[in-house]
Tab-separated table of C-alpha atoms in Angstrom:
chain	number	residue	atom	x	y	z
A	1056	UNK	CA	-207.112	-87.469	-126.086
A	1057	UNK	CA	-209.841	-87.250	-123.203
A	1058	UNK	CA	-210.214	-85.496	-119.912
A	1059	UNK	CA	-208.683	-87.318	-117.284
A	1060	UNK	CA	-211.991	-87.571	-115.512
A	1061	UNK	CA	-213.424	-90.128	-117.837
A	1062	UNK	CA	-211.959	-93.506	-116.737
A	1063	UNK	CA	-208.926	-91.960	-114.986
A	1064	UNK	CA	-207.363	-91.861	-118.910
A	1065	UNK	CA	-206.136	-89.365	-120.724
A	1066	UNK	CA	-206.226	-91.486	-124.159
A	1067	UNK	CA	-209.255	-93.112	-125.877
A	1068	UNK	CA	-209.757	-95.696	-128.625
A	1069	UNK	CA	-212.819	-96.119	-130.746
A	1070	UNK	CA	-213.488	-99.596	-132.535
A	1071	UNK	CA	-216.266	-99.473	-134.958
A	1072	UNK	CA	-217.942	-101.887	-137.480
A	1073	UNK	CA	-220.896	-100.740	-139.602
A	1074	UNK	CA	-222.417	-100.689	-142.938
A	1075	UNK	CA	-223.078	-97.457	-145.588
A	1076	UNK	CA	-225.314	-96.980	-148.370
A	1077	UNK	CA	-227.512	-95.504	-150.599
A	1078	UNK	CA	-230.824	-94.941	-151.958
A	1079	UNK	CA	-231.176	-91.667	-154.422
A	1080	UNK	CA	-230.533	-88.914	-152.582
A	1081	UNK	CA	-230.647	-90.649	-148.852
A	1082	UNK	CA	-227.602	-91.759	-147.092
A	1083	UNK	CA	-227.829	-94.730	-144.623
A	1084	UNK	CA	-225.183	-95.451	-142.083
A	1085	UNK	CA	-225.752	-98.537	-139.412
A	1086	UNK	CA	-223.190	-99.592	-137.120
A	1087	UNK	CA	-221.338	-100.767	-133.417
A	1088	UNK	CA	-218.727	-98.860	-131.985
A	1089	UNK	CA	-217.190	-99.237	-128.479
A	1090	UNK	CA	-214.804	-97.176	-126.476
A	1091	UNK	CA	-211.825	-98.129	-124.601
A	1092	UNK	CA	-209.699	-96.510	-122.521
A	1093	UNK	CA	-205.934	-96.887	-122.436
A	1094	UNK	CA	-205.316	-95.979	-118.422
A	1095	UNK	CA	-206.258	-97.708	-116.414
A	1096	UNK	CA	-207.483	-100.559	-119.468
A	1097	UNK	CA	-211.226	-99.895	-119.474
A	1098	UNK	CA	-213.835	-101.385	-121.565
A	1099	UNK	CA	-216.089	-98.817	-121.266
A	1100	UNK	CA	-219.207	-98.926	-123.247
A	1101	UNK	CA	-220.105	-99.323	-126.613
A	1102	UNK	CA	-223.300	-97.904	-128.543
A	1103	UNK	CA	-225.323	-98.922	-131.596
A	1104	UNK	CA	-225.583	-96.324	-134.027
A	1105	UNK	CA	-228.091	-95.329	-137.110
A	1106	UNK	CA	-227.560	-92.552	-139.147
A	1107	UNK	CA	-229.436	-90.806	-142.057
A	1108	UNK	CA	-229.027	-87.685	-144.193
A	1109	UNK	CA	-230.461	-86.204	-146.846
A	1110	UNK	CA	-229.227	-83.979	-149.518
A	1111	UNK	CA	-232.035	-81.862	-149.901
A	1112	UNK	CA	-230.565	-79.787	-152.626
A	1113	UNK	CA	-227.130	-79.426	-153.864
A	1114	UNK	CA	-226.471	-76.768	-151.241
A	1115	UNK	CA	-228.392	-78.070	-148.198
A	1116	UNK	CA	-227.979	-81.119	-146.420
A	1117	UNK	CA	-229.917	-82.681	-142.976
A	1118	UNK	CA	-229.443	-85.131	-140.601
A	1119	UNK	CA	-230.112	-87.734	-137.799
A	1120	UNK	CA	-228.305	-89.914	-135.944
A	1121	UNK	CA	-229.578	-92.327	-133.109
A	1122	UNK	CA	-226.798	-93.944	-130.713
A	1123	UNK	CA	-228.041	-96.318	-128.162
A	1124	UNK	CA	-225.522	-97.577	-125.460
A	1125	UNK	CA	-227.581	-100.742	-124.080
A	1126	UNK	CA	-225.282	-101.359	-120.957
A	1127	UNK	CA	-225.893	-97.865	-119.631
A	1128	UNK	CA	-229.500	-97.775	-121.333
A	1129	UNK	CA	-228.892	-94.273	-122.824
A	1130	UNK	CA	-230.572	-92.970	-126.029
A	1131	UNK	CA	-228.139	-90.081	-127.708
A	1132	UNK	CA	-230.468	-88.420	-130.657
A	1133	UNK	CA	-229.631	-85.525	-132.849
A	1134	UNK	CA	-230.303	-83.503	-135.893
A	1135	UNK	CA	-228.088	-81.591	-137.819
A	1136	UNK	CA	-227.890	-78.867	-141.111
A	1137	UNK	CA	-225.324	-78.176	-142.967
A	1138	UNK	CA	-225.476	-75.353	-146.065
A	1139	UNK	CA	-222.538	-75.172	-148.656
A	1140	UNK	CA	-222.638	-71.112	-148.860
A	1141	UNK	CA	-220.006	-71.364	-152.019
A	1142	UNK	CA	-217.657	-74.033	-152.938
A	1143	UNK	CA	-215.356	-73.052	-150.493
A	1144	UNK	CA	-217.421	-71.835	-147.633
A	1145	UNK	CA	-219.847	-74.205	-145.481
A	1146	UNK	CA	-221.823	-73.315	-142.598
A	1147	UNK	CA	-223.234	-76.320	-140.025
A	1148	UNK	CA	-225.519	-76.805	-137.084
A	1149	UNK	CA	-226.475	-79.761	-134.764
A	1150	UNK	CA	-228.612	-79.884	-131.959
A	1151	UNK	CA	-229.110	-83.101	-129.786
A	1152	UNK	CA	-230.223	-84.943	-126.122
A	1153	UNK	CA	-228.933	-87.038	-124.404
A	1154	UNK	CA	-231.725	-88.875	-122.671
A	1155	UNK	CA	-229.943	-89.900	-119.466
A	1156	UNK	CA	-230.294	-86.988	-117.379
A	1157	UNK	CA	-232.021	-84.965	-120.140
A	1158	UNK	CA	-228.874	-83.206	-121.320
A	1159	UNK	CA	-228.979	-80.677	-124.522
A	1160	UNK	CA	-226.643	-80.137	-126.411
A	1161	UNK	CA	-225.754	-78.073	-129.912
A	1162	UNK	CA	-223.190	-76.915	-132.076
A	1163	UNK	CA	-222.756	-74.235	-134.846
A	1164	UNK	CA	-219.956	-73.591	-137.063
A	1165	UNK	CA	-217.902	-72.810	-140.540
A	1166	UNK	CA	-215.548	-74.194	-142.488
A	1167	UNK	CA	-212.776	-72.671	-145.041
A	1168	UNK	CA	-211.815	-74.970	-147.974
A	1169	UNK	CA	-208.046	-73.812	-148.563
A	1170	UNK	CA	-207.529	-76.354	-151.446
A	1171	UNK	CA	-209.452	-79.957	-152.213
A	1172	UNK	CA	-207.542	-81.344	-149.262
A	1173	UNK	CA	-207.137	-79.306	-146.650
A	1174	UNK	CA	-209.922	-77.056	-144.856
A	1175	UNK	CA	-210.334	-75.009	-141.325
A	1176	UNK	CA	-212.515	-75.304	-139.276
A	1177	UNK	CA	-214.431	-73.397	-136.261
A	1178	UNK	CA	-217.753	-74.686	-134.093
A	1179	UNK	CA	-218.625	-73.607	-130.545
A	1180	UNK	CA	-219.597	-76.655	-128.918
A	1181	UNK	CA	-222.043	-76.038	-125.267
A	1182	UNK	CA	-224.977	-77.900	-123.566
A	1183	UNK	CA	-227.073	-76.609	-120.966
A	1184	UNK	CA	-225.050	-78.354	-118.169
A	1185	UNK	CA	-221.560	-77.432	-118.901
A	1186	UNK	CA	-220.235	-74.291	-120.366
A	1187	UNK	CA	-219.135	-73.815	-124.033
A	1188	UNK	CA	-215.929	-74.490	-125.512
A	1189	UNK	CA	-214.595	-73.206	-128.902
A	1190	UNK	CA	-213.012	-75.679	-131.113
A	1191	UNK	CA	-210.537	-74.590	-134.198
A	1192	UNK	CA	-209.579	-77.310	-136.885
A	1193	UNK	CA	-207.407	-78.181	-139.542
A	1194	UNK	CA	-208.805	-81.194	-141.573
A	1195	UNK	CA	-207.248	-82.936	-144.269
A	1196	UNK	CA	-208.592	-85.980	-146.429
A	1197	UNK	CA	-206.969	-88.268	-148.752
A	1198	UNK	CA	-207.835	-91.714	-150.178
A	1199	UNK	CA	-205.535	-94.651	-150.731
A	1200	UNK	CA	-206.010	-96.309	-154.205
């Protein structure tokens, strides 16, 4: 679900392809995604992405992700920190720039583990062009074997 601003569409779907791995304790992620829009059917962009993290310690992990949109020539680069404060408490950060206009952005949050599955979430989300919004969560995972 988007604003209605971007593309006249209230509804968004993401197609991605990439490729994960690993070497000790650094994570690699390299991929494509692109974006379309269901109203009014626009193909609107698409951006190449490369990811890395680092589990610094069993507690502390850090980040960077690179996403460059080569129709619109726009670099989106960001770092991020997350700390596991016990097994069922985590605490995140991310700050990031969007080189088209030289937006900032960041984000800080928590998360609640209620059981292996299911967790809660809170992050404020701002930049320095738009105001903040709070976001709450409910996440679940699962696997299919």
């Amino acid at each position: 679900n988007t604003d209605k601003d971007i593309a006249g569409s209230k509804y968004e779907i993401d197609l991605s392809a990439g490729y994960r791995g690993e070497v000790g304790k650094l994570s690699y992620d390299l991929g494509y995604a692109r974006y379309y829009y269901a109203k009014p059917g626009v193909d609107c962009c698409g951006e190449f992405i490369a990811s890395l993290s680092l589990a610094a310690t069993d507690q502390l992990g850090l980040g960077a992700r690179f996403a460059y949109d080569n129709d619109a020539e726009v670099l989106n680069s960001r770092i991020s920190v997350d700390f596991a404060v016990t097994d069922k408490i985590g605490l995140f950060a991310t700050a990031g720039r969007i080189d088209n206009g030289g937006q900032d952005y960041w984000t800080f949050g928590g998360s609640y583990a209620l059981s292996d599955t299911l967790s809660v979430s809170a992050s404020w989300n701002d930049t320095d062009v738009t105001d903040g919004i709070l976001y709450v969560g409910l996440d679940t995972s699962f696997s299919l074997h």
